[in-house]
PDB file of C-alpha atoms and ligand atoms in Angstrom:
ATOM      1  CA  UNK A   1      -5.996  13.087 -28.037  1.00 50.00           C
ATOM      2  CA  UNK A   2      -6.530  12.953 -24.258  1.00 51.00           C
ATOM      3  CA  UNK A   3      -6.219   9.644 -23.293  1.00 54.00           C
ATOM      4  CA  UNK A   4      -7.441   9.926 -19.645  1.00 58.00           C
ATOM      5  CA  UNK A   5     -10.150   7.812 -17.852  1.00 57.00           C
ATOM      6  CA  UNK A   6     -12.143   9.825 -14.963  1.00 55.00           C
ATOM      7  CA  UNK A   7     -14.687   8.659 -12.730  1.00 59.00           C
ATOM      8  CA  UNK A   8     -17.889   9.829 -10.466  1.00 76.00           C
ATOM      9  CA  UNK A   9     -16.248  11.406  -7.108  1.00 87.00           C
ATOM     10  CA  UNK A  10     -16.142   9.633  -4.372  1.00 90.00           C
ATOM     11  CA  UNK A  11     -15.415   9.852  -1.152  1.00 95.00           C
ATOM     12  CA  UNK A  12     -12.090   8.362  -1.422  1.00 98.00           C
ATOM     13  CA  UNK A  13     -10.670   9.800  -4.749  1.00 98.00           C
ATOM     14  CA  UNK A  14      -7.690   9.075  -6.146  1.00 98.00           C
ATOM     15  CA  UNK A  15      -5.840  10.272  -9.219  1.00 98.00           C
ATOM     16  CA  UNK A  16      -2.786   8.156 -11.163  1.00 98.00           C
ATOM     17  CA  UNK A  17      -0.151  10.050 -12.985  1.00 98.00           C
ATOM     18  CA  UNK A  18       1.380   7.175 -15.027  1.00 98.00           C
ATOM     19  CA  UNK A  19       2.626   6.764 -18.402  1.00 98.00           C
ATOM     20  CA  UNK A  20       0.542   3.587 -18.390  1.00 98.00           C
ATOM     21  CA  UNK A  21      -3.026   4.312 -17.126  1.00 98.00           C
ATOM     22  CA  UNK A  22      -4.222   1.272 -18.780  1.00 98.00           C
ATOM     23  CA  UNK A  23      -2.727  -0.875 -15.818  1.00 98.00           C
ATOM     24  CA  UNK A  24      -5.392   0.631 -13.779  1.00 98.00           C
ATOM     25  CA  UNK A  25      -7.907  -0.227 -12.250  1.00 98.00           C
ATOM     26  CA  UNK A  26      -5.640  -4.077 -12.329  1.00 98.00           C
ATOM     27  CA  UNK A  27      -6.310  -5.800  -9.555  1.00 98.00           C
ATOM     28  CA  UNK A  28      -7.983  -3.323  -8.029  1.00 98.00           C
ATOM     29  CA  UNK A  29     -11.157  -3.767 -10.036  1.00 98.00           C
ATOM     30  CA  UNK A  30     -11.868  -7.258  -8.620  1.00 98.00           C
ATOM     31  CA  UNK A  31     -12.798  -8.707  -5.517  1.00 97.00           C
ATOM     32  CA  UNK A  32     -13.388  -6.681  -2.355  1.00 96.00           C
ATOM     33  CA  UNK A  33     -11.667  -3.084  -3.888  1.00 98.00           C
ATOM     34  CA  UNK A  34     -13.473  -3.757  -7.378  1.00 98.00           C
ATOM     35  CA  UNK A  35     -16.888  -4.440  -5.777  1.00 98.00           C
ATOM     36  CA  UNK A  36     -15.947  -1.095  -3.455  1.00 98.00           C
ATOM     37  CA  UNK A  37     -14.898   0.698  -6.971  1.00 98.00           C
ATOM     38  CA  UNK A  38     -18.199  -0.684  -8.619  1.00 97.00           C
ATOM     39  CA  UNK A  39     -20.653   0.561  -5.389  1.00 97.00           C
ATOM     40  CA  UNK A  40     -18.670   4.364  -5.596  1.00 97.00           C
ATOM     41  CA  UNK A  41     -16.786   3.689  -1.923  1.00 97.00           C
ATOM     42  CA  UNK A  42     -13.991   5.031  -3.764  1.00 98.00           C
ATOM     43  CA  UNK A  43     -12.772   6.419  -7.481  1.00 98.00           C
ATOM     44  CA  UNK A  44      -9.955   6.530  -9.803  1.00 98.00           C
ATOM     45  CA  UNK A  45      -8.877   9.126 -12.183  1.00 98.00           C
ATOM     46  CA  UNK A  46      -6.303   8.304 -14.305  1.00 98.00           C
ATOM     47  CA  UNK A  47      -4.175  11.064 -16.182  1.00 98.00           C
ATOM     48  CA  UNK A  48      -1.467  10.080 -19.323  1.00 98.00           C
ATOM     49  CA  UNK A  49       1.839  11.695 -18.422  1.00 98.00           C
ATOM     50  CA  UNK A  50       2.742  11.691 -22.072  1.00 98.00           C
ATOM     51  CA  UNK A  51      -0.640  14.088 -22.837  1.00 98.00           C
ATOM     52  CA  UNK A  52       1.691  17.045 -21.229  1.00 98.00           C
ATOM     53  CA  UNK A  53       4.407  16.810 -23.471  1.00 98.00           C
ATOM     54  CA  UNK A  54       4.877  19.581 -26.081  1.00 97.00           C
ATOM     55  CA  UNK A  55       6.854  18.125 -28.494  1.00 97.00           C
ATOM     56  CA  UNK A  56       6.355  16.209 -31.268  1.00 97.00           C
ATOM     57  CA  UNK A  57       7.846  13.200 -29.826  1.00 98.00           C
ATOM     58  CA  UNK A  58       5.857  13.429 -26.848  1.00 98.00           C
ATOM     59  CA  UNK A  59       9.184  13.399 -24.747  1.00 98.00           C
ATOM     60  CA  UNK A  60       8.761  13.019 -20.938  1.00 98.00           C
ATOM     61  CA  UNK A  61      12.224  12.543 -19.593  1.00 98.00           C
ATOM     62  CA  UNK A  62      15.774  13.110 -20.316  1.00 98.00           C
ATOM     63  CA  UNK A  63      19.025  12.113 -19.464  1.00 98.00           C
ATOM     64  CA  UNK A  64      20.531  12.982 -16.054  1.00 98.00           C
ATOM     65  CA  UNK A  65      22.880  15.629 -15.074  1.00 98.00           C
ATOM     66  CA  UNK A  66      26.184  14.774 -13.751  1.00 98.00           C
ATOM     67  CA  UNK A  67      25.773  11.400 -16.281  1.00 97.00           C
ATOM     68  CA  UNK A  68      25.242   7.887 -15.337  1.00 96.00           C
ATOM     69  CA  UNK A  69      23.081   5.521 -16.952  1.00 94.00           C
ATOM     70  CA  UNK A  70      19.295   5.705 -17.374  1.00 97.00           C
ATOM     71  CA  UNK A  71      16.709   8.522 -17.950  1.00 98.00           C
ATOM     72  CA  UNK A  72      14.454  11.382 -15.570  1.00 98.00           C
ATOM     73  CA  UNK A  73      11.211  11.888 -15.346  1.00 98.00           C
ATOM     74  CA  UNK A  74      11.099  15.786 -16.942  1.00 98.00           C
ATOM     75  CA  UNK A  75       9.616  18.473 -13.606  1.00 98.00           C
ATOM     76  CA  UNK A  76       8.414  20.783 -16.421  1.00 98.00           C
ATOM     77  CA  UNK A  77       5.815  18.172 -17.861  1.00 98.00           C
ATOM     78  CA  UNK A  78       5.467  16.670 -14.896  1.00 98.00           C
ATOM     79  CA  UNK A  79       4.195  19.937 -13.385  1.00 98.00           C
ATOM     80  CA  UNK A  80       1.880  20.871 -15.786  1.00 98.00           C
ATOM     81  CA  UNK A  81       0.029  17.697 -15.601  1.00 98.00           C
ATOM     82  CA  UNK A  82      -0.472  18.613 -11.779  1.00 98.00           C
ATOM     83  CA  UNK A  83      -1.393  21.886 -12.782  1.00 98.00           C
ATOM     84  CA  UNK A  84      -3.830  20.454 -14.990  1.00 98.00           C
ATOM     85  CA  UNK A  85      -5.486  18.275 -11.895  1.00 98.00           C
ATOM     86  CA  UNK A  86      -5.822  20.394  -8.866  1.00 98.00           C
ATOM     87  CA  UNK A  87      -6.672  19.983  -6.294  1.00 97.00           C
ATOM     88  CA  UNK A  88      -4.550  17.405  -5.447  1.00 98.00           C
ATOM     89  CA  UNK A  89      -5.311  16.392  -1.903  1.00 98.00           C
ATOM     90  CA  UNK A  90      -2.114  14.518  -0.675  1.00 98.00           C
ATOM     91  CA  UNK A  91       0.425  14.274  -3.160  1.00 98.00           C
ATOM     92  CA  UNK A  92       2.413  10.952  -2.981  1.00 99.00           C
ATOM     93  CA  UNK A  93       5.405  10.321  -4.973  1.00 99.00           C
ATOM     94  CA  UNK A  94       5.995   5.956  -4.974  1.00 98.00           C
ATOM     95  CA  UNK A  95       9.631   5.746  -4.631  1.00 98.00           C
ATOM     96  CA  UNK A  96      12.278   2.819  -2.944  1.00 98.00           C
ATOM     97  CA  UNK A  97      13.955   6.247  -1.696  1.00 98.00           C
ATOM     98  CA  UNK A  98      10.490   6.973   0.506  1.00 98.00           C
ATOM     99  CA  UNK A  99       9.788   6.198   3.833  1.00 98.00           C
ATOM    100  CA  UNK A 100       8.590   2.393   4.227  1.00 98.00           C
ATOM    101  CA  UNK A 101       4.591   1.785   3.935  1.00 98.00           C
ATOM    102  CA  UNK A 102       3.327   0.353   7.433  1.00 97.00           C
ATOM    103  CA  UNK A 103      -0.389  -0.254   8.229  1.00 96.00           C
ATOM    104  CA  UNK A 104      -0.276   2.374  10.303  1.00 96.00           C
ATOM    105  CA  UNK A 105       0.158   4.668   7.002  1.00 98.00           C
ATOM    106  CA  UNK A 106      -2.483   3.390   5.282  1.00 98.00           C
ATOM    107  CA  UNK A 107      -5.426   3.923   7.886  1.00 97.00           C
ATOM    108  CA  UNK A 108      -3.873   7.360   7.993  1.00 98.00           C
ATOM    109  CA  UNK A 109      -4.391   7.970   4.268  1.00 98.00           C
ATOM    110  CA  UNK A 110      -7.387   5.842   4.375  1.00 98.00           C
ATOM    111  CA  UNK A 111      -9.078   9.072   6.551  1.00 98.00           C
ATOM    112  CA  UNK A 112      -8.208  11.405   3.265  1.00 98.00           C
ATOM    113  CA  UNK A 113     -10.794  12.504   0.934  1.00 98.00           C
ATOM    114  CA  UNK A 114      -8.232  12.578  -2.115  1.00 98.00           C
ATOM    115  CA  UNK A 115      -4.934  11.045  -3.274  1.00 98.00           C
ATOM    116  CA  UNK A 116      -3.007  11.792  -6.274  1.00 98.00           C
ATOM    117  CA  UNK A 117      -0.327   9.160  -6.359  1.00 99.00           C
ATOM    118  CA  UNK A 118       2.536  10.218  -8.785  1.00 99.00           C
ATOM    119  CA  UNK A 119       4.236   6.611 -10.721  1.00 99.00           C
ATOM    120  CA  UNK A 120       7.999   7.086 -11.461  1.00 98.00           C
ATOM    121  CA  UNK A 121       9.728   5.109 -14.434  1.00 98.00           C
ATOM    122  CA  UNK A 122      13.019   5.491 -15.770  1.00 98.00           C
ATOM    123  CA  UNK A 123      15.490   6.299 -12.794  1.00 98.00           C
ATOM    124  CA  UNK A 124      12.770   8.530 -11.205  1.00 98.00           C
ATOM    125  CA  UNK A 125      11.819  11.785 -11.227  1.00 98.00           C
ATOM    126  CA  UNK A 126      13.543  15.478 -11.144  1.00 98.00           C
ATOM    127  CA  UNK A 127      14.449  16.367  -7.647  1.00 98.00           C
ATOM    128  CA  UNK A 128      12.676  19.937  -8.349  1.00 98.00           C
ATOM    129  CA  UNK A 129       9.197  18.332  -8.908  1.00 98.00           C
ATOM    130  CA  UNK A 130       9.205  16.736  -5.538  1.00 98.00           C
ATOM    131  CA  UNK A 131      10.402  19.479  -3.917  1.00 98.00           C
ATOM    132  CA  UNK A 132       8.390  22.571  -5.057  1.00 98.00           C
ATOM    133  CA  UNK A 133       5.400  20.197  -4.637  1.00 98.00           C
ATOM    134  CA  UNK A 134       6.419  18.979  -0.944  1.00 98.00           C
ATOM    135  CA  UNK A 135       5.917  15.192  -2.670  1.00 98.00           C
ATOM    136  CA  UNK A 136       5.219  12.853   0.301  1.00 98.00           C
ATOM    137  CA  UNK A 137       8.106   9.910  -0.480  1.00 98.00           C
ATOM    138  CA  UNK A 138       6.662   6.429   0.034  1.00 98.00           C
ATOM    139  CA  UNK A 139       8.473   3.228  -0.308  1.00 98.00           C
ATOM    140  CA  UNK A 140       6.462  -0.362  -0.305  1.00 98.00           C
ATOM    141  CA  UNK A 141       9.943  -2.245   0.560  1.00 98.00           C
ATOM    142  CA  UNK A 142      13.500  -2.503   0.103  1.00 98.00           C
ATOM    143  CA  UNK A 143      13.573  -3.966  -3.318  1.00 98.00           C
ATOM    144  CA  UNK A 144      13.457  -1.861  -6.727  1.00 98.00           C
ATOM    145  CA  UNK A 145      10.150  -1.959  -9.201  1.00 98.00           C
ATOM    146  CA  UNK A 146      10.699  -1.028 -13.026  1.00 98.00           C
ATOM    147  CA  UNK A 147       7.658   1.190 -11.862  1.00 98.00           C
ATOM    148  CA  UNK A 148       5.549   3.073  -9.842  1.00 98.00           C
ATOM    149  CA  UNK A 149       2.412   1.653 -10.843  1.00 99.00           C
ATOM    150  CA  UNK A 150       2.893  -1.861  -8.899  1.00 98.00           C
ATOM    151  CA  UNK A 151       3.814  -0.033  -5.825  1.00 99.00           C
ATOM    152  CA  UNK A 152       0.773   2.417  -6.016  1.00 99.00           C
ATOM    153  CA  UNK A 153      -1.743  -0.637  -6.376  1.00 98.00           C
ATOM    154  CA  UNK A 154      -0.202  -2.191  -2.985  1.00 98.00           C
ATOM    155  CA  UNK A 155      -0.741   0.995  -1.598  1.00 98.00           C
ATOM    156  CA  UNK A 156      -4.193   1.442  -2.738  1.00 98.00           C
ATOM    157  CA  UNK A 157      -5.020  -2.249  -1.497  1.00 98.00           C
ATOM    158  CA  UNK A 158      -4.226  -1.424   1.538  1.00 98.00           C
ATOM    159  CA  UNK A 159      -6.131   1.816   2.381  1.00 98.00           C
ATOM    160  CA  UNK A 160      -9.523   0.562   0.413  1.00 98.00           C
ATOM    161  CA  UNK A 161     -10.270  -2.585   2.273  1.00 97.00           C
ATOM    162  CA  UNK A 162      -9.827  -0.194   5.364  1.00 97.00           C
ATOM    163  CA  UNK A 163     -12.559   1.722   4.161  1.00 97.00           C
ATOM    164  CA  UNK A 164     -15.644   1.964   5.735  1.00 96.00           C
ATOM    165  CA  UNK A 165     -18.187  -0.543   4.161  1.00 95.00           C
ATOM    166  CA  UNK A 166     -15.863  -2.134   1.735  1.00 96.00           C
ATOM    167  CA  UNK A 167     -15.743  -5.553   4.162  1.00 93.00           C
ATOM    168  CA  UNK A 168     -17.991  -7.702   4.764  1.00 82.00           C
ATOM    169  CA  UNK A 169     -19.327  -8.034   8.470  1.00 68.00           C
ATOM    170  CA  UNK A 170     -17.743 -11.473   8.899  1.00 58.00           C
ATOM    171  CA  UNK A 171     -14.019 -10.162   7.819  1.00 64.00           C
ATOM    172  CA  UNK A 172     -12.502  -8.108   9.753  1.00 72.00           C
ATOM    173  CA  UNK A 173      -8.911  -6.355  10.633  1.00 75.00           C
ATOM    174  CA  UNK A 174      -9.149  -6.082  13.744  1.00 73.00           C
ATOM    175  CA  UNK A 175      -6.911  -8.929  14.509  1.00 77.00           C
ATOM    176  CA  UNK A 176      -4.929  -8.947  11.571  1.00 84.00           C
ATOM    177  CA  UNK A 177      -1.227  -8.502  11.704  1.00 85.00           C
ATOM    178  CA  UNK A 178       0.347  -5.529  12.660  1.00 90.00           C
ATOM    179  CA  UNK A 179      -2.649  -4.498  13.826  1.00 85.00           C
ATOM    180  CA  UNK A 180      -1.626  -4.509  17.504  1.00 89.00           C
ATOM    181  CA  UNK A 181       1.968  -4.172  16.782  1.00 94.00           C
ATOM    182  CA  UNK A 182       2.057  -8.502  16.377  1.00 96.00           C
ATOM    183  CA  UNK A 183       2.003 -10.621  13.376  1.00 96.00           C
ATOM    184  CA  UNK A 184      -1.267 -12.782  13.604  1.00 95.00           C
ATOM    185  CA  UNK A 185      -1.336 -16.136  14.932  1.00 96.00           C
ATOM    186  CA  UNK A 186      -1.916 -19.520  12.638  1.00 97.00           C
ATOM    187  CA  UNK A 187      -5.207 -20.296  11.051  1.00 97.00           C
ATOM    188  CA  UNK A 188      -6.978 -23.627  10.497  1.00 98.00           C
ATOM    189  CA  UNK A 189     -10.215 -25.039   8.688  1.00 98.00           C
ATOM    190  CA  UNK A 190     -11.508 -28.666   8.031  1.00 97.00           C
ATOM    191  CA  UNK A 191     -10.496 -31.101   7.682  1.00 97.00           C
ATOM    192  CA  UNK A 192      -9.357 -31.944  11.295  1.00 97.00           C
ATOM    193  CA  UNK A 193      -6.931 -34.493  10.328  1.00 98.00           C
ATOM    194  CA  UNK A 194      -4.582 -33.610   7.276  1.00 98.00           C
ATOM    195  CA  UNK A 195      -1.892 -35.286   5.297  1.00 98.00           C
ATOM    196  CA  UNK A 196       0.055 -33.313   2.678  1.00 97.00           C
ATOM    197  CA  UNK A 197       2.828 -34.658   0.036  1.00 98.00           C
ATOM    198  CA  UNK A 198       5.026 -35.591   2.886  1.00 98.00           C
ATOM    199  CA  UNK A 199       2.667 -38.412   4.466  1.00 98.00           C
ATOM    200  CA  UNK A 200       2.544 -37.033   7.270  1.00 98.00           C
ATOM    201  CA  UNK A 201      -1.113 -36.713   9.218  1.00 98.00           C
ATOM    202  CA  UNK A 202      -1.234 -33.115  10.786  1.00 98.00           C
ATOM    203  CA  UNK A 203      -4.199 -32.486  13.184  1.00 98.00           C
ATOM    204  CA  UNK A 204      -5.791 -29.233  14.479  1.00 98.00           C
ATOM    205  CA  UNK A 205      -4.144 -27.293  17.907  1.00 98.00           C
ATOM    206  CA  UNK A 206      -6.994 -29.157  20.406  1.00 97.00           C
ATOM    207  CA  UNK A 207      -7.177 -25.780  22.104  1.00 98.00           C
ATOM    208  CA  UNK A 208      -8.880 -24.317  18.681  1.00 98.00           C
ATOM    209  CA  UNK A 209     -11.812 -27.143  19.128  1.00 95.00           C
ATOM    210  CA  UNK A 210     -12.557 -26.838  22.836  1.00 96.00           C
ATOM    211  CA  UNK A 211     -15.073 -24.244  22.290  1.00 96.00           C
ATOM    212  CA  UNK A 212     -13.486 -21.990  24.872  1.00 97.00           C
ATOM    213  CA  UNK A 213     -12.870 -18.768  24.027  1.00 97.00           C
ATOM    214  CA  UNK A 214     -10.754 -17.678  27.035  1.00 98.00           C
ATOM    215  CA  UNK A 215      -7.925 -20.507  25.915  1.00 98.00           C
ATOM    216  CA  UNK A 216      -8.249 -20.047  22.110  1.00 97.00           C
ATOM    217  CA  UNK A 217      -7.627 -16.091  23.113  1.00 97.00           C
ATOM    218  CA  UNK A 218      -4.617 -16.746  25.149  1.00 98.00           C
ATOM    219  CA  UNK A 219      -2.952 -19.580  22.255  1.00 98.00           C
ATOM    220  CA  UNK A 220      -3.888 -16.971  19.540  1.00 97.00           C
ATOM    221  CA  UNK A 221      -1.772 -14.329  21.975  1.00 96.00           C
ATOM    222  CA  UNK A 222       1.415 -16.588  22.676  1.00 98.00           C
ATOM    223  CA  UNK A 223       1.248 -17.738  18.922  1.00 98.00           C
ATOM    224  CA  UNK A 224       1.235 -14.164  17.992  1.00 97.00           C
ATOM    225  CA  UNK A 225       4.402 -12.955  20.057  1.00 97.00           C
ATOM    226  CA  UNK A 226       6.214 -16.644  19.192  1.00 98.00           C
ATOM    227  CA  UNK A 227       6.434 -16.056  15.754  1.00 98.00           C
ATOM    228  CA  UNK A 228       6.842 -12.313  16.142  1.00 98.00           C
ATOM    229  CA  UNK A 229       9.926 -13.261  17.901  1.00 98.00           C
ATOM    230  CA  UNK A 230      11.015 -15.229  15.548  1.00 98.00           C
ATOM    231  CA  UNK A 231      10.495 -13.715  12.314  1.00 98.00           C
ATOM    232  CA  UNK A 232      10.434  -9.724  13.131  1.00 98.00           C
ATOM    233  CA  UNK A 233      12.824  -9.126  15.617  1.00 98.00           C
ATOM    234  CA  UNK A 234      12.366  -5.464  14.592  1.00 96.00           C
ATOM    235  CA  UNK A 235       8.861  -5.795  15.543  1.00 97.00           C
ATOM    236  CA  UNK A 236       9.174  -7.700  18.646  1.00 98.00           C
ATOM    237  CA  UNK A 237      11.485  -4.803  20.257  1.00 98.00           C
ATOM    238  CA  UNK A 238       8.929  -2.121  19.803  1.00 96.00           C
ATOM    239  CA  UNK A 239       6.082  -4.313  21.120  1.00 96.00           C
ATOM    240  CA  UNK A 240       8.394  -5.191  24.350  1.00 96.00           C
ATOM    241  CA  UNK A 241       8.985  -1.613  24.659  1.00 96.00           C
ATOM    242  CA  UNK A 242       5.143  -0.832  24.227  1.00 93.00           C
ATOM    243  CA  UNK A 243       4.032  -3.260  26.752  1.00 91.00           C
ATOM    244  CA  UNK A 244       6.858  -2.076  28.948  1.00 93.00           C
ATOM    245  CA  UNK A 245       5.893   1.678  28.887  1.00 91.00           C
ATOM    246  CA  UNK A 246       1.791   0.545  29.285  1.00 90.00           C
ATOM    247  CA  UNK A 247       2.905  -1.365  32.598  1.00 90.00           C
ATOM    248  CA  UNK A 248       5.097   1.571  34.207  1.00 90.00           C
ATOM    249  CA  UNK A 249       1.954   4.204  33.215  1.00 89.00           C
ATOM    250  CA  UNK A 250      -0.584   1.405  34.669  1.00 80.00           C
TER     251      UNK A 250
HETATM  252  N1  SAM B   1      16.619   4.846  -9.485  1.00 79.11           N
HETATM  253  C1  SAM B   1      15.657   4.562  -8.478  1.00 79.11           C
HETATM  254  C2  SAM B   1      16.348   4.224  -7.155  1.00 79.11           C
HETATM  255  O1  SAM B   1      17.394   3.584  -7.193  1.00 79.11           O
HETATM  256  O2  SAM B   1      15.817   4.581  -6.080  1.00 79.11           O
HETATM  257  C3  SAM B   1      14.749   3.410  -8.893  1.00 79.11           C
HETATM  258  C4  SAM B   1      13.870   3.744 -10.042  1.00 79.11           C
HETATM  259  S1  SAM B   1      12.721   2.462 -10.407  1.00 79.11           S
HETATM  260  C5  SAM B   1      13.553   1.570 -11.641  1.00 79.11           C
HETATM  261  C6  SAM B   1      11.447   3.284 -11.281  1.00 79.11           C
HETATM  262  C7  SAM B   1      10.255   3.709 -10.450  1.00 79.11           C
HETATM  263  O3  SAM B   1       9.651   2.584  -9.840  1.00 79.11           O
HETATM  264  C8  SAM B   1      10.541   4.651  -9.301  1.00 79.11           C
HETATM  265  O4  SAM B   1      10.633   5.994  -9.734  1.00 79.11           O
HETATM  266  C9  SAM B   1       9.351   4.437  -8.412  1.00 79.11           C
HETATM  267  O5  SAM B   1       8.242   5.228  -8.802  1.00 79.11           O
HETATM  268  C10 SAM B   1       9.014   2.965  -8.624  1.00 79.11           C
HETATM  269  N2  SAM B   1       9.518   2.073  -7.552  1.00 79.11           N
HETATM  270  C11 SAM B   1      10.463   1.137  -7.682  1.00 79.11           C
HETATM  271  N3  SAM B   1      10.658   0.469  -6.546  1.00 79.11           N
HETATM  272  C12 SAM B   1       9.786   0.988  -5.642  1.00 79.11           C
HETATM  273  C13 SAM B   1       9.526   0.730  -4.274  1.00 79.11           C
HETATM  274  N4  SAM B   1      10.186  -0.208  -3.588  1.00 79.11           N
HETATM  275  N5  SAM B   1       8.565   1.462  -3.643  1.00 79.11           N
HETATM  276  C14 SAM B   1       7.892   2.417  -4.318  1.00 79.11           C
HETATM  277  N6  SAM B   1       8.105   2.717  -5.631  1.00 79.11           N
HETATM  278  C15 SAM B   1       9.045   2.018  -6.285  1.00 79.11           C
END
């Protein structure tokens, strides 16, 4: 039996090949992408690997040529799943071998009208797959999953609260980290005056309470690049560099 779960179309469609489609939707059917899932600002199409094996076993991978330990993902059920599922729109393969996910990535795939997001298990997937399908190779960071399905959730995240209507008016991302190339400043709430387990009473930044929006802007800015500096050094060169290049074209 067919043991996959498919959806209205929406504007933002994407399709899961997993061996374990129940994971999904996970966290992405609550709070701002489950409310987005539940109004039809995107959908989710889940297909069962396994349902394209022929044998009796229902055998999806094998072990690897040239030896080594663990199993691959077999290209000739693999492919007729994707057969089975065209059109695919852009077909991303979740691997720590991919190119790293950056905000910048996700409004990009944000703009598409359909994903099909293939999760890896095992050791990954047969190098033929990826190839004859031109497999775009994404990475979420440099530390290994037992599988794909994790890493296409954080993915997902990502693009659907960038979708139109899926925030509210008060939230925005606009000045959200990376967002200008910066990580975002600190935040604070009430109460004014805090003490935590240490004793200690820690108070608000004044600037934050003067009501002036010209000062908050300009602590939010310096806060921004300080801790850029000091935690991304990676990020801090290119957003040197940026401003540098702005100044010299004026
Ligand atoms: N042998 C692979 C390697 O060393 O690159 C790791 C395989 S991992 C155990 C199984 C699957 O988890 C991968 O095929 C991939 O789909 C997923 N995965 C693991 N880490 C990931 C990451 N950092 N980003 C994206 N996908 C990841």
């Amino acid at each position: 039996m067919m043991t996959e779960r498919k959806t209205m179309i929406s504007a933002f469609h994407i399709k899961i090949l997993t061996l374990f489609p129940e994971m999904f939707p996970g966290m992405l059917g609550m709070s701002l992408s489950g409310k987005a899932l539940e109004k039809g600002l995107w959908s989710l199409e889940t297909v069962q690997l396994r349902d394209y094996a022929e044998d009796n076993h229902k055998t999806v991978d094998d072990t690897p040529y040239g030896g080594g330990a663990g199993m691959v993902m077999k290209p000739d059920v693999l492919d007729r799943a994707l057969r089975a599922h065209q059109p695919l729109g852009r077909f991303i393969y979740m691997t720590p071998r991919g190119k790293p996910f950056t905000q910048a990535r996700a409004y990009e795939l944000a703009q598409e009208k359909q994903l099909t997001i293939l999760c890896g298990r095992y050791e990954g997937v047969d190098q033929r797959l990826l190839d004859a399908y031109q497999a775009e190779e994404i990475c979420i960071g440099d530390y290994v999953l037992s599988g794909g399905e994790p890493a296409a959730m954080i993915l997902l995240d990502a693009c659907i609260r960038l979708l139109p209507g899926v925030l509210g008016n008060a939230e925005t991302h606009t000045e959200e980290s990376f967002e200008n190339g910066l990580l975002e400043y600190p935040h604070y709430t009430r109460p004014t005056v805090w003490s935590g387990p240490d004793g200690i009473e820690r108070g608000v930044p004044e600037v934050l309470a003067s009501g002036h929006h010209g000062k908050v802007a300009a602590w939010r800015k310096i806060e921004s690049e300080r801790i850029t500096h000091e935690r991304r050094p990676d990020l801090w060169e290119k957003y040197l560099n940026r401003e540098k290049l702005q100044k010299r074209e004026g």
